[in-house]
Coordinates of C-alpha atoms in Angstrom, one line a residue:
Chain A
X1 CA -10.2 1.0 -8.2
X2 CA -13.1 1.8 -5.8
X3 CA -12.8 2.2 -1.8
X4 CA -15.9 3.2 -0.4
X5 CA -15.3 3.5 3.1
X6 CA -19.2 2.9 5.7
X7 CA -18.6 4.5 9.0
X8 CA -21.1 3.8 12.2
X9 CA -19.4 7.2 14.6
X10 CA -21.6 5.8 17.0
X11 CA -19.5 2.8 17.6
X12 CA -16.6 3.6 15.8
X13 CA -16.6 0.7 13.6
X14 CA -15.7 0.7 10.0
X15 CA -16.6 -1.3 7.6
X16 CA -15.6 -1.1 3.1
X17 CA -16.6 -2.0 -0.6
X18 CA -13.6 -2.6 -2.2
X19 CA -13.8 -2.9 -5.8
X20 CA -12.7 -2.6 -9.4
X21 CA -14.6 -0.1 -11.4
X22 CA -13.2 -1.2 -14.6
X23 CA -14.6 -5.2 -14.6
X24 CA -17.2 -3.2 -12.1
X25 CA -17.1 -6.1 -9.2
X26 CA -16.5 -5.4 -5.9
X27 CA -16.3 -7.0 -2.4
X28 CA -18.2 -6.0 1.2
X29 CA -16.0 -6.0 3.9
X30 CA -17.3 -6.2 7.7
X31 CA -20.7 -4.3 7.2
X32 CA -22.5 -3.2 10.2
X33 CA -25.5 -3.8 11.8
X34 CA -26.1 -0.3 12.4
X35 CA -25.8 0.7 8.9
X36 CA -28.0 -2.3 7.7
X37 CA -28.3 -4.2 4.3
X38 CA -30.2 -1.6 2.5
X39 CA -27.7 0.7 2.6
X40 CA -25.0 -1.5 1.2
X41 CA -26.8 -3.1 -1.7
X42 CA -27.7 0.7 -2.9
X43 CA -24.6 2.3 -2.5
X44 CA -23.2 -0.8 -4.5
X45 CA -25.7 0.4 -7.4
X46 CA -24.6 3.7 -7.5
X47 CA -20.9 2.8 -7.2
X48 CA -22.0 0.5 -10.2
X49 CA -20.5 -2.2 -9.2
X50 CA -22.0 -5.8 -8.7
X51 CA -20.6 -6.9 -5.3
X52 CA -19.2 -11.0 -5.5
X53 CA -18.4 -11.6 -1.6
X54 CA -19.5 -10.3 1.8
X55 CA -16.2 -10.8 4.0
X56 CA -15.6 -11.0 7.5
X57 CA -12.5 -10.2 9.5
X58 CA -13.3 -11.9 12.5
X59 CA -16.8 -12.5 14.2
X60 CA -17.5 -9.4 15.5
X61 CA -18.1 -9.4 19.6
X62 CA -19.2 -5.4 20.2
X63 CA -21.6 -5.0 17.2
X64 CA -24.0 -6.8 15.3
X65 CA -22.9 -7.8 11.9
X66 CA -25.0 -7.8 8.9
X67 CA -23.0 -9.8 6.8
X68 CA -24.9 -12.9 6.3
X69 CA -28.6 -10.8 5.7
X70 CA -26.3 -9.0 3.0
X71 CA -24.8 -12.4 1.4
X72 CA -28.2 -13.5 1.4
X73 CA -30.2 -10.2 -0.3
X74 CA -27.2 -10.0 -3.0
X75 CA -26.8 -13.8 -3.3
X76 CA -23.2 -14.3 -2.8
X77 CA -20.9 -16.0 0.0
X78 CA -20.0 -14.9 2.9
X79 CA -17.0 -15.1 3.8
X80 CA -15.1 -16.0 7.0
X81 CA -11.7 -17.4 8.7
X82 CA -12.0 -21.2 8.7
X83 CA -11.3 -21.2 12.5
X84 CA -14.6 -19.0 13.0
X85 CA -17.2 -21.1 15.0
X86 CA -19.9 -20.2 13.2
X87 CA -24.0 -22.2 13.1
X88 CA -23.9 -21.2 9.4
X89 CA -22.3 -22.3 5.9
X90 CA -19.9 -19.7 5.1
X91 CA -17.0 -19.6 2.8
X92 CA -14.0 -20.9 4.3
X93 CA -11.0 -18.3 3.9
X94 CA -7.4 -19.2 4.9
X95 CA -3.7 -18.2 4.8
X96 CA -2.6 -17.0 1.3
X97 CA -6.4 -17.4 0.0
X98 CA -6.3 -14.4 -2.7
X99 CA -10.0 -12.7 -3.5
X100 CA -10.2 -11.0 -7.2
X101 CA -12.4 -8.4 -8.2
X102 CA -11.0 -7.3 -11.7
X103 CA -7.3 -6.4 -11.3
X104 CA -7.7 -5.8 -7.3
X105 CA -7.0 -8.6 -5.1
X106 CA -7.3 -9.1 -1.4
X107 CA -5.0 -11.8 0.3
X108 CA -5.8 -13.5 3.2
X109 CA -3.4 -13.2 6.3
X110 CA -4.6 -15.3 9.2
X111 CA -3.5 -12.6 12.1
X112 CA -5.1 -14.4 15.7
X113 CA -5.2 -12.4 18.5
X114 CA -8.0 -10.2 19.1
X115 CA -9.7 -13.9 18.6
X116 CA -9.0 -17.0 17.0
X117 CA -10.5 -16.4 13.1
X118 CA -9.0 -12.6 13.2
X119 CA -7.8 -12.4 9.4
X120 CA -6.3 -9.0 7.7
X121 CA -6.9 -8.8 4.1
X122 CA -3.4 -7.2 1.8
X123 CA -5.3 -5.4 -0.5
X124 CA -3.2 -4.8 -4.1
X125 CA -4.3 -3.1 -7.3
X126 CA -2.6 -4.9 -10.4
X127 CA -3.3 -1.7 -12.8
X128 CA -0.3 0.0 -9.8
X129 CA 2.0 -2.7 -9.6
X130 CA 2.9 -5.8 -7.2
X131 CA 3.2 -3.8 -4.0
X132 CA 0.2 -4.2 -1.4
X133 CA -1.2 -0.6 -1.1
X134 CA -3.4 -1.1 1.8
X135 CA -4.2 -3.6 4.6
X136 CA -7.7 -4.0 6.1
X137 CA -6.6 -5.1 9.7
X138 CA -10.2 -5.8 11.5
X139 CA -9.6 -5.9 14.7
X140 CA -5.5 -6.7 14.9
X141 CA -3.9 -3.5 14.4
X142 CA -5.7 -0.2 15.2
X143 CA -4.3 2.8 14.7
X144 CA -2.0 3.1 17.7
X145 CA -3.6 0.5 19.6
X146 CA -4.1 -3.4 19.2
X147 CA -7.2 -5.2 19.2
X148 CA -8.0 -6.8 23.2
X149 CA -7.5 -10.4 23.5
X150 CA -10.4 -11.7 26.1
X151 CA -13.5 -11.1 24.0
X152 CA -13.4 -14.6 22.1
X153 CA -13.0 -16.1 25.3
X154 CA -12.6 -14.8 28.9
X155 CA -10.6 -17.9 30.5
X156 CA -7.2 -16.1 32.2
X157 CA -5.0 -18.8 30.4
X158 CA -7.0 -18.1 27.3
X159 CA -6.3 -14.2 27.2
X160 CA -2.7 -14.7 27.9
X161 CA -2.3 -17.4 24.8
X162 CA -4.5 -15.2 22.2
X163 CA -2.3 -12.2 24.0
X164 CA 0.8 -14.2 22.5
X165 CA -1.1 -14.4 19.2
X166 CA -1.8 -10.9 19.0
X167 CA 2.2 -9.9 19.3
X168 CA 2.9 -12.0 16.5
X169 CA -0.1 -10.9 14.5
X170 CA 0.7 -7.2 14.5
X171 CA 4.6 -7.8 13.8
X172 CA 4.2 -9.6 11.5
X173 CA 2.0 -7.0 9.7
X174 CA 5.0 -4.8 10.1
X175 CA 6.5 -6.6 7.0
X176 CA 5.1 -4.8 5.0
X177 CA 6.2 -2.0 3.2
X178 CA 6.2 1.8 5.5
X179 CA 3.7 3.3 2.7
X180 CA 1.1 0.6 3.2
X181 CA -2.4 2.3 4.6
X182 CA -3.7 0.3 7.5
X183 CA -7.5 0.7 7.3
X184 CA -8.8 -1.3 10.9
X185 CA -12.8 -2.3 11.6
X186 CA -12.4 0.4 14.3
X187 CA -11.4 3.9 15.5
X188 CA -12.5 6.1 18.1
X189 CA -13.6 5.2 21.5
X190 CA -14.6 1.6 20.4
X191 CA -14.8 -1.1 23.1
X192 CA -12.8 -3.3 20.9
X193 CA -9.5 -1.7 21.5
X194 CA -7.6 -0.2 24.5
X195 CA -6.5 3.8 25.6
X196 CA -4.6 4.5 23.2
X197 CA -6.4 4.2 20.2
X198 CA -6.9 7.1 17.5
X199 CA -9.9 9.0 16.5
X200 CA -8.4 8.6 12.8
X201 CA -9.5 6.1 10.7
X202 CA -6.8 4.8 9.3
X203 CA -3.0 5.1 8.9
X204 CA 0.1 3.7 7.6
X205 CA 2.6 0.7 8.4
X206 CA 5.0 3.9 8.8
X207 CA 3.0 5.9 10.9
X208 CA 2.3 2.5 13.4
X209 CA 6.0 1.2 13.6
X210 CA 7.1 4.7 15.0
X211 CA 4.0 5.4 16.6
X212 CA 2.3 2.2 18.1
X213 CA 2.8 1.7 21.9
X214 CA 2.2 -1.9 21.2
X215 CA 5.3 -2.1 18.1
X216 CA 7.9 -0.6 20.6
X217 CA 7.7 -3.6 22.7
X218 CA 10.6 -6.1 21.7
X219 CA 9.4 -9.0 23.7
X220 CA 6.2 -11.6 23.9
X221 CA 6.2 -11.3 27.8
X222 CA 6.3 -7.7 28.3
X223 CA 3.8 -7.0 25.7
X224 CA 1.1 -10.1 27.2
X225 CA 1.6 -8.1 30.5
X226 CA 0.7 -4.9 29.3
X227 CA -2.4 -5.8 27.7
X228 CA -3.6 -7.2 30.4
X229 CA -2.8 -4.3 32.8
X230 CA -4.4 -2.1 30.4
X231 CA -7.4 -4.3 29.8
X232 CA -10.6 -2.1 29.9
X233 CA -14.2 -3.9 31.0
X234 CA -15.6 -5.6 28.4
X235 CA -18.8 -4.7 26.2
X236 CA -21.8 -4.2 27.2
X237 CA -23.2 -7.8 26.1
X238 CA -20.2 -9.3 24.0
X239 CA -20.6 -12.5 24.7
X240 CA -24.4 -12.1 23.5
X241 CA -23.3 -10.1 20.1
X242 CA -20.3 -12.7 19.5
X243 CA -22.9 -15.6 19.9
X244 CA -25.9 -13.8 17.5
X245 CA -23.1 -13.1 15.1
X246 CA -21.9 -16.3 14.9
X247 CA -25.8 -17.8 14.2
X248 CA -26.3 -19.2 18.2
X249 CA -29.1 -17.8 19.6
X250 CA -27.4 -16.5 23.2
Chain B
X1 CA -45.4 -11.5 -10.7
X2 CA -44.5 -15.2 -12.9
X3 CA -42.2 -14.4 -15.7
X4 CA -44.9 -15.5 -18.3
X5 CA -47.0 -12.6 -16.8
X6 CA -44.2 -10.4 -17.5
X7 CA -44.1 -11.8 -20.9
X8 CA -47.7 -11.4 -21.5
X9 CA -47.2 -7.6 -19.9
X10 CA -44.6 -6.9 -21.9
X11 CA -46.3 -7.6 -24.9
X12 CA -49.5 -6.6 -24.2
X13 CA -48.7 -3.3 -22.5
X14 CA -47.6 0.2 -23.7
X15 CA -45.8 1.2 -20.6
X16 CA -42.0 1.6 -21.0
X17 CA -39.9 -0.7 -19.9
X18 CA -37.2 0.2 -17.7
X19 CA -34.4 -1.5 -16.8
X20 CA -32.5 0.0 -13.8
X21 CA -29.9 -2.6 -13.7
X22 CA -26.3 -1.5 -13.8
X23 CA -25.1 -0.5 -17.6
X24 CA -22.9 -3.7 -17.9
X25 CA -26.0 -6.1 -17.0
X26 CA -28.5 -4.8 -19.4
X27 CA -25.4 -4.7 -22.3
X28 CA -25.0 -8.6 -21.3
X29 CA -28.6 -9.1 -22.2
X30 CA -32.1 -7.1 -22.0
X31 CA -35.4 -7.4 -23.0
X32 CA -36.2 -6.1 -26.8
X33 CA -37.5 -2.3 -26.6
X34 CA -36.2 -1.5 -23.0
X35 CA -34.9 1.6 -21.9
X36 CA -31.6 1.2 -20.0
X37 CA -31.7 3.8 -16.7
X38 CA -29.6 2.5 -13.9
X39 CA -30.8 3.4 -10.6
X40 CA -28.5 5.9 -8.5
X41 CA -30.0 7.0 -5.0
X42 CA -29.0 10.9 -6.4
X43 CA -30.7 12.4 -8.8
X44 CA -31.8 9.7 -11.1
X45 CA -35.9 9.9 -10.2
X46 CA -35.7 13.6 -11.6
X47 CA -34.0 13.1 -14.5
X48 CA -35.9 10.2 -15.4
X49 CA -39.5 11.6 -14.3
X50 CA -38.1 14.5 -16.8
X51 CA -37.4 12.4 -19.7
X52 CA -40.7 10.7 -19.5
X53 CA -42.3 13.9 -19.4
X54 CA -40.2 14.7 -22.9
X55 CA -40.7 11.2 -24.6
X56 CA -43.2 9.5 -23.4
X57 CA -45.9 11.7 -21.0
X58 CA -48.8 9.9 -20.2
X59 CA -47.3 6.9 -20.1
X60 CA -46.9 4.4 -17.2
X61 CA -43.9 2.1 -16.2
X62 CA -42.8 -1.6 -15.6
X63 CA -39.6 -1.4 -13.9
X64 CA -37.0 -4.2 -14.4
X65 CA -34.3 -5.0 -12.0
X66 CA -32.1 -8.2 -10.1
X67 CA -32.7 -7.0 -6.7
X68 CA -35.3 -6.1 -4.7
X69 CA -33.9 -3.7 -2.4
X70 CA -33.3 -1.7 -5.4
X71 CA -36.0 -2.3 -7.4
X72 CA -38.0 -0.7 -4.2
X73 CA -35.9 2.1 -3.8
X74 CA -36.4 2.9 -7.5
X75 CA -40.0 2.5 -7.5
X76 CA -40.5 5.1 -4.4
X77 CA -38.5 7.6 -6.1
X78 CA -40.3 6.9 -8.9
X79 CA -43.7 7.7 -7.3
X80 CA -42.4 10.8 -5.5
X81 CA -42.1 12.2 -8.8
X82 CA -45.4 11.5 -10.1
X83 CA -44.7 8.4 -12.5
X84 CA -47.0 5.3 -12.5
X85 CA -45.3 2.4 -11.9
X86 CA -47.4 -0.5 -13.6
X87 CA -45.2 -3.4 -12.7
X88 CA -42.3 -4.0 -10.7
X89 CA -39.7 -6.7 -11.8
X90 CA -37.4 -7.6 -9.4
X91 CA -35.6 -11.3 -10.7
X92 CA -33.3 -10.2 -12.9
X93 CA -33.3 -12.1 -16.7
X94 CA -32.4 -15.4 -15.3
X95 CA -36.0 -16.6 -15.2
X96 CA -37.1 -15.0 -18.7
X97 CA -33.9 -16.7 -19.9
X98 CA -34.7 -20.0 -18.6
X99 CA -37.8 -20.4 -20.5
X100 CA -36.6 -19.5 -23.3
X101 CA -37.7 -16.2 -24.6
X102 CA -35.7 -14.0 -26.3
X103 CA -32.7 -11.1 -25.4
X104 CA -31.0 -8.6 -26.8
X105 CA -27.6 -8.5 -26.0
X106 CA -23.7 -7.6 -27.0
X107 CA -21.2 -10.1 -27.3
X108 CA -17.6 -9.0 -25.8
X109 CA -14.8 -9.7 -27.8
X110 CA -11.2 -8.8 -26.5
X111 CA -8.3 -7.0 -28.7
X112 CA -6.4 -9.9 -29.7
X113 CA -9.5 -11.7 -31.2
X114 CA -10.2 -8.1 -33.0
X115 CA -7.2 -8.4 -34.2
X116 CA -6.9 -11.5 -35.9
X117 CA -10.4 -11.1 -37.4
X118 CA -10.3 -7.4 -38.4
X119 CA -11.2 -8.4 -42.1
X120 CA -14.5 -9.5 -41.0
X121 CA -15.5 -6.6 -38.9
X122 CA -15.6 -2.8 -38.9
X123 CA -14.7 -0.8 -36.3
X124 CA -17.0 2.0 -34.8
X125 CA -14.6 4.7 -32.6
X126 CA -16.8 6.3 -30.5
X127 CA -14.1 8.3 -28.4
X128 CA -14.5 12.6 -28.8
X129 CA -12.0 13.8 -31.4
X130 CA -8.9 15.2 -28.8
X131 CA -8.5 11.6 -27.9
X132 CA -7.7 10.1 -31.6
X133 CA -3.9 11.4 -30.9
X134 CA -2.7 8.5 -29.5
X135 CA -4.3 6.4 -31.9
X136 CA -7.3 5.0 -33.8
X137 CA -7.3 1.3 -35.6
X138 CA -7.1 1.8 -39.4
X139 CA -9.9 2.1 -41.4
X140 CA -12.4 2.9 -38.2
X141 CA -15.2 4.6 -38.1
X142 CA -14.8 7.7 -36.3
X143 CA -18.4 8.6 -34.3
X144 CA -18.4 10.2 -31.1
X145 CA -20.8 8.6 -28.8
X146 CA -23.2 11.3 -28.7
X147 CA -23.8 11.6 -32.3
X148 CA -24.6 7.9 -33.0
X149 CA -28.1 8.1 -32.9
X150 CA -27.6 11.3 -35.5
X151 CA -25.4 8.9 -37.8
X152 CA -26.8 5.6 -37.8
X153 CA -28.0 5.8 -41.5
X154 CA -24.0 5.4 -41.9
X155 CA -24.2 2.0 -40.8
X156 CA -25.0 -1.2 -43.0
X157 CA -27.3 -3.8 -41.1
X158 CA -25.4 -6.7 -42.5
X159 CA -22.0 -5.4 -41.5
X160 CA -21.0 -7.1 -37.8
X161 CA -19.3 -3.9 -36.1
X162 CA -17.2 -4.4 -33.6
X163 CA -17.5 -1.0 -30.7
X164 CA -14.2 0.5 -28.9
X165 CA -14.2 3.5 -26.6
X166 CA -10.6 4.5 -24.4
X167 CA -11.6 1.5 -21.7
X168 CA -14.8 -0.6 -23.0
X169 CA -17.4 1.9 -21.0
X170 CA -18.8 4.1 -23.5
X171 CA -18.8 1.3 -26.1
X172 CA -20.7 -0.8 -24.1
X173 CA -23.8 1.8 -24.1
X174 CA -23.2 2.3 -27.9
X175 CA -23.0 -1.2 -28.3
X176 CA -26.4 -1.9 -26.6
X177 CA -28.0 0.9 -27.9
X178 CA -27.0 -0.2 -31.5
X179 CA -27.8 -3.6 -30.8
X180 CA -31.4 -2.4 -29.7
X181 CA -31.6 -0.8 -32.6
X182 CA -31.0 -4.1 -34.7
X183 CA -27.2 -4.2 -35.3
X184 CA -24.8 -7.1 -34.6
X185 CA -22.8 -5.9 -32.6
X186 CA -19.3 -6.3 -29.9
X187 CA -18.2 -4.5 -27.5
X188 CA -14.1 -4.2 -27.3
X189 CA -13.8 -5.2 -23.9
X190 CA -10.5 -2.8 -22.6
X191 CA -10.8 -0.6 -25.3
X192 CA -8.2 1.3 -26.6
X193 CA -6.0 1.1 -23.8
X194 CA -6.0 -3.0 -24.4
X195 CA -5.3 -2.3 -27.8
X196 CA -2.7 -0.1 -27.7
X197 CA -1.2 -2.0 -24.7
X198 CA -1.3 -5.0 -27.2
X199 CA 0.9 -3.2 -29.3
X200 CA -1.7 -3.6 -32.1
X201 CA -1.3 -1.3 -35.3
X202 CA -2.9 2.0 -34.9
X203 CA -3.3 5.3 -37.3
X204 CA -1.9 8.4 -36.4
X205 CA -2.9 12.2 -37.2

């Protein structure tokens, strides 16, 4: 199994090639702008692994993606929730959709919240047995933070439903099992989630149900309130980033 | 660069022919008389620059590869090291395919089809000696990977060998490097650990 983590510090986005070095394929997840195309098709070479999709946890609103330059320089799909508004053919992924590379798969989990087409990918490893091992959250669960809700769309009434959303969302990642690794499209200081998010990039579903602010919260209400008291300003030109990610020109 | 220039390049030149595609493409199918060298961003420039210095020094290159990103990054490191580059390739074997000219290339065939068919092939083992204790399939040909080249007058051109390693890796290069050198040839996709998995019989000691 290969996990080939791409950091940008600068944002402290994250972005992955997942793969299987025994049938040598392999899958981009959310690769950055910052890092550029280049940089992913050679470190695929060297890894040795032919990559098959370029996938997308949500359109991205702080950075700009390079996802669909990538799809297009390896000639593969790109993938993308089927509620993403994109300008572009993409690769339609919904609940349960399962992506193979060799005896890895990633299943689709349709977690809204953070916006509409937020999906976390279970990520398991046949060769180890049936039990997801890892979750790529994007922008749902951070570690110790949740992802914001007003970045798809800044309407008051809007926040407060995808708000909702996001409360189910990161509960119901908590079904899975304590030793699963949460690896999120963030970490740091990034714009994307609120105080109390970690420098660390990643943790486990352990680690966030004893740790999380957000998971201690029993009820819809209180938690819809508290993101919203804790809201910090948005990016410096999301709604320009969202739109040139999503193939508008802004 | 059309794919009948190529051709006519090919032919016509005596530069060597690199392909820097990954292992598993050029074992799927390569141009006859290339030299498989899969790029790497560390290290692989030197050691290639080297071993053109050793095999082949005055001589220039055509690089092959499926992507142009890498075929650029290999051709700059290339240069840095003092190498010619005659030709750059970047369109993979899909075109060369398509009009018909000819590949070299290793069939895969899986541990259950080995089975059933082991009359008809022989076996080459090409795993290092400590790892024959848990198992080799009777009547194989034991030849660690590095001394094939050493042992091929062993091997009978009309014979169809099938190629195992541990997990189908190593066998792959000794099954395109044999296949280059004119065998028929199969690479045991899996390997051993397939086979053994498969509960297939096996030789001890």
């Amino acid at each position: 199994m290969i996990w080939y983590p791409m950091n940008d510090p600068s944002l402290g986005c994250s972005s992955f090639i997942v793969g299987d070095s025994a049938s040598g394929e392999g899958i981009v997840v959310d690769p950055l702008g910052a890092i550029g195309v280049s940089d992913y098709v050679l470190a695929a070479q060297d890894l040795g692994i032919t990559v098959v999709e370029v996938v997308e946890t949500h359109v991205h609103a702080d950075h700009a993606s390079c996802a669909r330059e990538l799809a297009a320089a390896l000639g593969v799909s790109h993938g993308l929730s089927h509620r993403a508004p994109a300008q572009f053919p993409f690769h339609k992924l919904s609940e349960g959709d399962v992506l193979t590379v060799g005896s890895v798969t990633l299943t689709v989990w349709e977690t809204p919240g953070h916006t509409p087409d937020s999906i976390s990918l279970v990520v398991r490893d046949k060769r180890r047995g049936d039990d997801a091992w890892a979750v790529l959250t994007g922008d749902s669960l951070f570690v110790g933070d949740v992802g914001r809700p007003d970045l798809a769309d800044a309407d008051p009434q809007m926040i407060r439903r995808a708000s909702h959303d996001q409360f189910h969302s990161v509960n119901r990642l908590m079904a899975l099992p304590d030793f699963t690794e949460v690896w999120p499209a963030h970490y740091g200081a990034s714009p994307c989630g609120g105080l109390f998010m970690d420098q660390r990039t990643n943790s486990t579903i352990g680690y966030e149900r004893r740790y999380n602010p957000f998971l201690r919260i029993a009820d819809a209400e209180t938690f819809v309130e508290q993101q919203q008291r804790l809201l910090k300003p948005q990016p410096e030109e999301a709604q320009k980033l969202r739109a040139q990610n999503l193939g508008r020109s802004a | 660069m059309t794919v009948q220039e190529l051709h006519s390049l090919v032919d016509s030149s005596n530069a060597v022919l690199l392909d820097i595609r990954l292992g598993r493409a050029y074992a799927e199918g390569h141009i006859r008389g290339a030299v498989s060298a899969p790029f790497s961003q560390r290290g692989w420039a030197r050691s290639v620059a080297a071993w053109m210095r050793r095999e082949a020094p005055s001589y220039a290159v055509i690089l092959f590869g499926d992507n142009q990103i890498v075929t650029q990054s290999a051709a700059q490191a290339l240069k840095a090291e003092g190498i010619v580059i005659e030709a750059v390739w970047d369109q993979g074997l899909g075109p060369w395919r398509e009009i018909g000219l000819p590949v070299v290339r290793v069939d895969n065939i899986t541990v259950d089809v080995l089975r059933t068919e082991l009359e008809t092939w022989a076996v080459i083992d090409v795993r290092e000696p400590y790892e024959h204790r848990s198992g080799v399939i009777p009547g194989a040909l034991k030849v660690p990977l590095a001394q094939l080249p050493q042992r091929m007058q062993e091997l009978d051109p009309n014979q169809r060998y099938a190629v195992i390693c541990a997990t189908g890796s190593r066998s792959q290069s000794a099954a395109a490097w044999l296949a280059e050198q004119g065998f028929q040839v199969a690479n045991v996709v899996g390997g051993m650990s397939l086979w053994l998995g498969g509960r297939h019989p096996v030789e001890r000691g």
